[in-house]
mmCIF file of C-alpha atoms and ligand atoms in Angstrom:
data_model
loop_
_atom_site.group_PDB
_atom_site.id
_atom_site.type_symbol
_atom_site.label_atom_id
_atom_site.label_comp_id
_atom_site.label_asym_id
_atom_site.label_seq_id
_atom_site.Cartn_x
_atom_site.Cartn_y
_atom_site.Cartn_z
ATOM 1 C CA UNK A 756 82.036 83.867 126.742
ATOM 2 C CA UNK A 757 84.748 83.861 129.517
ATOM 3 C CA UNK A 758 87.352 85.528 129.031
ATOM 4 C CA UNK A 759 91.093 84.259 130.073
ATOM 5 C CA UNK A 760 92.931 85.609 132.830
ATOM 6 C CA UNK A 761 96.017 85.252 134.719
ATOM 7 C CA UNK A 762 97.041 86.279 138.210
ATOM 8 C CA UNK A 763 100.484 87.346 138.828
ATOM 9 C CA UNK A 764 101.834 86.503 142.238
ATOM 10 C CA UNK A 765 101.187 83.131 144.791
ATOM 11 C CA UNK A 766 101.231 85.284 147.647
ATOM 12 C CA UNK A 767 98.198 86.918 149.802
ATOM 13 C CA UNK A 768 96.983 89.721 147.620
ATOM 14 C CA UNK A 769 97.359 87.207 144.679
ATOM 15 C CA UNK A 770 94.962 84.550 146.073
ATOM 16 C CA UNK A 771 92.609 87.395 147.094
ATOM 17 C CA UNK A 772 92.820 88.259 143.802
ATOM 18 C CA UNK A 773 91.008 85.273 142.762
ATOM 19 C CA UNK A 774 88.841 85.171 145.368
ATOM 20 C CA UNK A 775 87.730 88.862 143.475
ATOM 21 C CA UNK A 776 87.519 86.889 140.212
ATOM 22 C CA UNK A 777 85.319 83.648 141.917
ATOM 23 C CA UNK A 778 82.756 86.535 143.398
ATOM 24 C CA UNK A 779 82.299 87.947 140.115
ATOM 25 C CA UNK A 780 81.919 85.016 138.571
ATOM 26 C CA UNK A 781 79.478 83.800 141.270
ATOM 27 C CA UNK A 782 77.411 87.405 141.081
ATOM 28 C CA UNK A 783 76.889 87.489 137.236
ATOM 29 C CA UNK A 784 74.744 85.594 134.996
ATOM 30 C CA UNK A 785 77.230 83.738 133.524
ATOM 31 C CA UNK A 786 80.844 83.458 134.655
ATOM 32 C CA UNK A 787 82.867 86.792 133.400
ATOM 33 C CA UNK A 788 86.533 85.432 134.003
ATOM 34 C CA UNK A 789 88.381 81.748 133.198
ATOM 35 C CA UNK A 790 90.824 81.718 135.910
ATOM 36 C CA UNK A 791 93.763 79.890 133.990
ATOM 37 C CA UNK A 792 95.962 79.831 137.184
ATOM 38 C CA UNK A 793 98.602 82.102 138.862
ATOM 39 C CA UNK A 794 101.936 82.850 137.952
ATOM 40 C CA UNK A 795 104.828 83.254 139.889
ATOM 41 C CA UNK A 796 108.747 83.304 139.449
ATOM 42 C CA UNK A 797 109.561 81.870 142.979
ATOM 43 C CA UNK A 798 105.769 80.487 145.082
ATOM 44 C CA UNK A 799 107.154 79.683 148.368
ATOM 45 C CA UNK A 800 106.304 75.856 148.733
ATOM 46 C CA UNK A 801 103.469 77.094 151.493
ATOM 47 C CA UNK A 802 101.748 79.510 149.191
ATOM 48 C CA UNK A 803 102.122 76.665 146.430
ATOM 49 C CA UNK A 804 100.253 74.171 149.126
ATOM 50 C CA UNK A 805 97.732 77.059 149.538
ATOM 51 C CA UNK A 806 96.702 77.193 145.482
ATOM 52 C CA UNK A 807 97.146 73.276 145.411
ATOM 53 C CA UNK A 808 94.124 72.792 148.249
ATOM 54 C CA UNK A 809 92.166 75.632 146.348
ATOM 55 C CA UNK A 810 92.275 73.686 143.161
ATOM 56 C CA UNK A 811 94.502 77.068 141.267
ATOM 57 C CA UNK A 812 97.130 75.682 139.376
ATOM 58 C CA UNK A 813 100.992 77.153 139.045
ATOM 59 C CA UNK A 814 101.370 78.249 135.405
ATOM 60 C CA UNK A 815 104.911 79.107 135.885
ATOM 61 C CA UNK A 816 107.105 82.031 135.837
ATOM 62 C CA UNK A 817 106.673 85.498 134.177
ATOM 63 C CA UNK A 818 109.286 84.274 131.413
ATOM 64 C CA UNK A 819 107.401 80.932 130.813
ATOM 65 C CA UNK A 820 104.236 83.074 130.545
ATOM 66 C CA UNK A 821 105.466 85.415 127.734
ATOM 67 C CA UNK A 822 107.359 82.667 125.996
ATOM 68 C CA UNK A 823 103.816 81.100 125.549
ATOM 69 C CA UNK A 824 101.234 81.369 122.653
ATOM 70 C CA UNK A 825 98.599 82.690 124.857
ATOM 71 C CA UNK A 826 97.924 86.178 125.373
ATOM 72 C CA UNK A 827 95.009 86.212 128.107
ATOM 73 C CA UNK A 828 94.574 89.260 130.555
ATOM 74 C CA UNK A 829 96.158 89.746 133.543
ATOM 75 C CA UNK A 830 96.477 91.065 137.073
ATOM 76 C CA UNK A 831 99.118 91.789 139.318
ATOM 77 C CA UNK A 832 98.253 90.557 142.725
ATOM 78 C CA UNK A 833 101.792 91.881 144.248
ATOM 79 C CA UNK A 834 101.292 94.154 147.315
ATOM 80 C CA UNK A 835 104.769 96.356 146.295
ATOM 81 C CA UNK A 836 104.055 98.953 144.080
ATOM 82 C CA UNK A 837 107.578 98.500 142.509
ATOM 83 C CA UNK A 838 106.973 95.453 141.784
ATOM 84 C CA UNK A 839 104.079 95.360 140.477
ATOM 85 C CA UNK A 840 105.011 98.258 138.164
ATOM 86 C CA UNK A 841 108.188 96.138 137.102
ATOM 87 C CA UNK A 842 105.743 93.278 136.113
ATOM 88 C CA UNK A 843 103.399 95.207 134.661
ATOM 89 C CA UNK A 844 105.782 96.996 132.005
ATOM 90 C CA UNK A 845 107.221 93.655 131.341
ATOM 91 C CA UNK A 846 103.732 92.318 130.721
ATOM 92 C CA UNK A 847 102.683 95.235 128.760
ATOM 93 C CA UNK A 848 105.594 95.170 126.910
ATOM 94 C CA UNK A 849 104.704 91.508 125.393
ATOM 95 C CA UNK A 850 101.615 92.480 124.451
ATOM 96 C CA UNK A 851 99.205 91.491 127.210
ATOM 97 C CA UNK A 852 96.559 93.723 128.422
ATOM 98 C CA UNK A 853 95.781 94.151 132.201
ATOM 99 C CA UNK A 854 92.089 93.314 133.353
ATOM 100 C CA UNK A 855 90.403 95.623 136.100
ATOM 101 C CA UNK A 856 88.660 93.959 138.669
ATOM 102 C CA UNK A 857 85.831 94.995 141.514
ATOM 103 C CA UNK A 858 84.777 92.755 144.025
ATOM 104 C CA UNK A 859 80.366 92.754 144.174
ATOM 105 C CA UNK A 860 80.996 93.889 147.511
ATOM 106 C CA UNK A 861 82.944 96.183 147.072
ATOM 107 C CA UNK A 862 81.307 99.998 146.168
ATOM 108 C CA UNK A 863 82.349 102.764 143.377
ATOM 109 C CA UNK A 864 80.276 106.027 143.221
ATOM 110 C CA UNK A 865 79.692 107.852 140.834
ATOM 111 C CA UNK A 866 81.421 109.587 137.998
ATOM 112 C CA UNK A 867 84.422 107.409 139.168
ATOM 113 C CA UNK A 868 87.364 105.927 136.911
ATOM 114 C CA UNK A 869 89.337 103.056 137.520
ATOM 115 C CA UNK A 870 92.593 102.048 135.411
ATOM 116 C CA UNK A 871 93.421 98.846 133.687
ATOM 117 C CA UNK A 872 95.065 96.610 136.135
ATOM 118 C CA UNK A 873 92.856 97.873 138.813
ATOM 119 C CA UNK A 874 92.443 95.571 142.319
ATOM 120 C CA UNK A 875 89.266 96.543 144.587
ATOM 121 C CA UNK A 876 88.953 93.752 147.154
ATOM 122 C CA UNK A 877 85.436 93.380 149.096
ATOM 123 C CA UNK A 878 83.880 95.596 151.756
ATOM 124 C CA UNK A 879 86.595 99.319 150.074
ATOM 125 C CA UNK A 880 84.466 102.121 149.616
ATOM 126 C CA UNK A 881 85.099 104.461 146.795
ATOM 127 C CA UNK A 882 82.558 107.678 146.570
ATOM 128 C CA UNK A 883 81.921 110.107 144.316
ATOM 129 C CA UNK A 884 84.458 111.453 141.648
ATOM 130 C CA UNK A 885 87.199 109.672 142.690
ATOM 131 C CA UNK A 886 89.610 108.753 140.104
ATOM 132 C CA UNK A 887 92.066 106.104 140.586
ATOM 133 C CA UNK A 888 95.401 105.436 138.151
ATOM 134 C CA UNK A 889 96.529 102.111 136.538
ATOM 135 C CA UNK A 890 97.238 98.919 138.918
ATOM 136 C CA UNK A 891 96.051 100.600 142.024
ATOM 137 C CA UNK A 892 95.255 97.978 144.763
ATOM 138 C CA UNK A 893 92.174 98.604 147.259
ATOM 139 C CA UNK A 894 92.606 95.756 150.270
ATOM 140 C CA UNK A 895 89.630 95.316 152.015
ATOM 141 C CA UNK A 896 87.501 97.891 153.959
ATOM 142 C CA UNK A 897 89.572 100.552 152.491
ATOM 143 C CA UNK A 898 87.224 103.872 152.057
ATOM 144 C CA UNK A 899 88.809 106.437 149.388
ATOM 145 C CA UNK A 900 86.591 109.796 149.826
ATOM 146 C CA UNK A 901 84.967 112.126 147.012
ATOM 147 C CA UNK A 902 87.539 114.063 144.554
ATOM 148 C CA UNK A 903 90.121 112.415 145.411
ATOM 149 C CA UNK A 904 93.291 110.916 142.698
ATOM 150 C CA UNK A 905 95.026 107.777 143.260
ATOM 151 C CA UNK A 906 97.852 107.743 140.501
ATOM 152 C CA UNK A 907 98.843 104.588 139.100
ATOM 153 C CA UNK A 908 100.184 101.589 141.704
ATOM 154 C CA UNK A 909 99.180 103.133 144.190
ATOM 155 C CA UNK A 910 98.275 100.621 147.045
ATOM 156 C CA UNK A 911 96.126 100.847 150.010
ATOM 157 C CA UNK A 912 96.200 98.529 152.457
ATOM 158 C CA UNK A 913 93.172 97.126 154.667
ATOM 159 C CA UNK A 914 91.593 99.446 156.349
ATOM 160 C CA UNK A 915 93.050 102.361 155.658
ATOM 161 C CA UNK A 916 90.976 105.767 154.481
ATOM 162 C CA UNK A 917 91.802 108.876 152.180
ATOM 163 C CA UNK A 918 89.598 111.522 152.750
ATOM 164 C CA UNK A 919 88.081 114.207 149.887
ATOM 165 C CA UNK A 920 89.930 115.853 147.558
ATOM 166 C CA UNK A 921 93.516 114.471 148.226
ATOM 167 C CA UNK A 922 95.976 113.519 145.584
ATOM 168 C CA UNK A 923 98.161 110.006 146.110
ATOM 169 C CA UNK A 924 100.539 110.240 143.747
ATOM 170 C CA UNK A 925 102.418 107.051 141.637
ATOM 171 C CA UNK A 926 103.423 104.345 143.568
ATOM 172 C CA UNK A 927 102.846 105.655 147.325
ATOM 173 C CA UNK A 928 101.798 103.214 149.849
ATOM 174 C CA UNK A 929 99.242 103.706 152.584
ATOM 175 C CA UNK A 930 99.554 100.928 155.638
ATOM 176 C CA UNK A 931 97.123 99.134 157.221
ATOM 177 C CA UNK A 932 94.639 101.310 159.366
ATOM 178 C CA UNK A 933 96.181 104.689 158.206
ATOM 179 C CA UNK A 934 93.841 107.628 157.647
ATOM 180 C CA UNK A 935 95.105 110.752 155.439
ATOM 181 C CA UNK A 936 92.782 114.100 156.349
ATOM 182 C CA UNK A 937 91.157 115.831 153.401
ATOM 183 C CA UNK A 938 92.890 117.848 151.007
ATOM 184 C CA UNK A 939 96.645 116.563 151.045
ATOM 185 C CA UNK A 940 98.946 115.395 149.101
ATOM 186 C CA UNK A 941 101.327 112.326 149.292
ATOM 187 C CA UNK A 942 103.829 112.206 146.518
ATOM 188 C CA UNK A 943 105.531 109.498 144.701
ATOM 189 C CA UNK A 944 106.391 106.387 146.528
ATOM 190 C CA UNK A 945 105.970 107.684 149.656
ATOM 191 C CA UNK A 946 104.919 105.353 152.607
ATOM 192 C CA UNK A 947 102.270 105.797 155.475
ATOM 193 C CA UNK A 948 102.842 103.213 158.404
ATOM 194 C CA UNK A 949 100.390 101.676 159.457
ATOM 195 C CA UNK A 950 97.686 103.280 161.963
ATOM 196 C CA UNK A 951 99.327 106.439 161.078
ATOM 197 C CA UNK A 952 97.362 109.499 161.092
ATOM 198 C CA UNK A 953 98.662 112.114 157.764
ATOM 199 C CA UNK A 954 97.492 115.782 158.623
ATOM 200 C CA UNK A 955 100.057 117.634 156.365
ATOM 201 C CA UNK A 956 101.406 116.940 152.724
ATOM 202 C CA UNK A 957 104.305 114.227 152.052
ATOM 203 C CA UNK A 958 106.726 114.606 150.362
ATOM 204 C CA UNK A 959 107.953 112.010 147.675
ATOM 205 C CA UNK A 960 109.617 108.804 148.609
ATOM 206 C CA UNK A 961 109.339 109.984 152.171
ATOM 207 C CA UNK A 962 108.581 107.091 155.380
ATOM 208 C CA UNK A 963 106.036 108.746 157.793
ATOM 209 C CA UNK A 964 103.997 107.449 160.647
ATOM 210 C CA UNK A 965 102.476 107.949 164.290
ATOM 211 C CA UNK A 966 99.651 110.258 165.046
ATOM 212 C CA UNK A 967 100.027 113.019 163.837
ATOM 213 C CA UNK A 968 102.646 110.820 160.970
ATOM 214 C CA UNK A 969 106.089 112.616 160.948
HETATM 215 C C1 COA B 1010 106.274 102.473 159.049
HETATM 216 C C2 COA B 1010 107.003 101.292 158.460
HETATM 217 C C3 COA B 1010 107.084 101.450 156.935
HETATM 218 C C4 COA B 1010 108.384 101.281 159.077
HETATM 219 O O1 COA B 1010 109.104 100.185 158.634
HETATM 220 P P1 COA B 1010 110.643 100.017 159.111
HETATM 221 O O2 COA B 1010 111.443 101.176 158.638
HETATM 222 O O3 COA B 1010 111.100 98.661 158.682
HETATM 223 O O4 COA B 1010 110.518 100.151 160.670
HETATM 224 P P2 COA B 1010 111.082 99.231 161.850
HETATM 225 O O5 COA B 1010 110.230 97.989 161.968
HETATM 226 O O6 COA B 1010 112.566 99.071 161.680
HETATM 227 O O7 COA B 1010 110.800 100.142 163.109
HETATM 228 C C5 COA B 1010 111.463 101.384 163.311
HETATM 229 C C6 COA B 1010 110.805 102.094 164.468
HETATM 230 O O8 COA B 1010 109.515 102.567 164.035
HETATM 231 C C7 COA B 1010 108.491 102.015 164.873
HETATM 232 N N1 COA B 1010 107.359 101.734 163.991
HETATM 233 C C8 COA B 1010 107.310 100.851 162.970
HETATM 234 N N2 COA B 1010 106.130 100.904 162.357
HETATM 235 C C9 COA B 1010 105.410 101.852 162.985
HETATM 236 C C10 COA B 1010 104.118 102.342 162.783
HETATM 237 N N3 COA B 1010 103.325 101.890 161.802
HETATM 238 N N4 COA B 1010 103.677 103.330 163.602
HETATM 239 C C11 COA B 1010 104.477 103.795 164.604
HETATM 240 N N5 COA B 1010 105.729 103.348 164.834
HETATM 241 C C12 COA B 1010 106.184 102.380 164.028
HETATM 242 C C13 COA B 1010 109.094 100.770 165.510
HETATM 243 O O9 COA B 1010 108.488 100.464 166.734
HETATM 244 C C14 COA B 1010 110.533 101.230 165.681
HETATM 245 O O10 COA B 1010 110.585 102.092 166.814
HETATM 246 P P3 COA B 1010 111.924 102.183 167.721
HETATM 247 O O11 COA B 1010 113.024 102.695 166.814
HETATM 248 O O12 COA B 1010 111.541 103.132 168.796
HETATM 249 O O13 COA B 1010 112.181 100.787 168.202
HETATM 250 C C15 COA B 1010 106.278 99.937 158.726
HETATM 251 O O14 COA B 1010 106.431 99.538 160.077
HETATM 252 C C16 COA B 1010 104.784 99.975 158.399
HETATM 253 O O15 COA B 1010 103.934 100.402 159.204
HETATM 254 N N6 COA B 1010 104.445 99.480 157.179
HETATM 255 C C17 COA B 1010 103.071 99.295 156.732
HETATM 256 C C18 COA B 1010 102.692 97.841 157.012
HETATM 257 C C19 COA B 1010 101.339 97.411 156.485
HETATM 258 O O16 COA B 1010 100.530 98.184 156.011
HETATM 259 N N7 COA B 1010 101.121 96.110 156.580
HETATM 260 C C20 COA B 1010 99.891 95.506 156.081
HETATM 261 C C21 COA B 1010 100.159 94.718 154.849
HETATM 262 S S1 COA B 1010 98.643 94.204 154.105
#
């Protein structure tokens, strides 16, 4: 039977979020996931429009979600890794349980892991041996290379590509189109730009980008 889920957040990563959940309905046998709707504190009125001509309904806020009977699984479809973190220990907290999700186009190697609350949109490329932490997002075309440790909310945005045997740890954020060379390592929170090429280690909560990223 299908099992109830919830996406957290209106907003673009949200409503790709359920486009994951539709393709994996659409790919198995029977459908995996009963979409119950997406929740959202504060949908901007054209993100709102956007769920409205999908047919997705607005379940309400966090609050109203937790204040409910209902305990179904959940995603957080929130781009910011603080954010999402914030939500998801809030969630936790009340007893929900985060669903991981991989789009059927989408590719995981082998010997891989992938944490509860995990995002992998279509077309990212995970190899082999690549672990990744709770709530990491994976936007689409992203390639993550073998060995390599994405701690949890970590989020990479489209296109962008870790090579082998880097570590990316809690909460970092690589932009759109940014490659990181083999064998680094990007600590907490830190941010790539976009198109920015990383050829030496960052250090936590630190902003780099260009080619070579400084
Ligand atoms: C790098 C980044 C974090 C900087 O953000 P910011 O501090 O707000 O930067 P600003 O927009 O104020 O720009 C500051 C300077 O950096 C430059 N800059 C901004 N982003 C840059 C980037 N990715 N690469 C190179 N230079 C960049 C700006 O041109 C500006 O230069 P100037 O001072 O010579 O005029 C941001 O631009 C970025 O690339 N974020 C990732 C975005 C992303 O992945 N989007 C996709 C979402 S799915």
């Amino acid at each position: 039977m299908a099992e109830l889920l919830v996406v957290i957040g209106a907003g673009g990563f949200g409503r790709e979020t359920a486009d994951v959940v539709e393709a994996i309905n659409r790919s198995a046998p029977q459908p995996q996931w009963l979409l119950q709707g997406v929740v959202d504190d504060s949908p901007s009125a054209t993100n709102l429009a956007r769920l409205t001509a999908r047919g997705i309904a607005h379940l309400g806020s966090v609050d109203d979600l937790i204040a409910g009977d209902e305990r179904p699984q959940y995603v957080v479809g929130i781009g910011s890794p603080r954010i999402r973190r914030i939500l998801a220990d809030k969630l936790d907290a009340a007893g929900f349980n985060a669903a991981t999700l991989v789009h059927p186009d989408a590719s995981v190697g082998s010997q891989c892991t992938l944490g509860e609350g995990t995002i992998i949109l279509a077309g990212a490329r995970v190899t082999t041996n690549v672990h990744l932490g709770r709530h990491v997002h994976l936007n689409p075309n992203v390639t993550v290379g073998h060995d390599t440790v994405l701690e949890d909310f970590v989020s990479m945005n489209p296109a962008s590509s870790v090579s082998g045997d880097c570590l990316v740890q809690t909460g970092a954020l690589i932009g759109v189109g940014a490659v990181v060379l083999n064998q680094l390592t990007l600590g907490p929170r830190a941010l790539v730009g976009g198109s920015a090429c990383v050829v030496t280690n960052v250090a936590a909560e630190a902003v780099v980008k260009g080619v070579p990223a400084r």
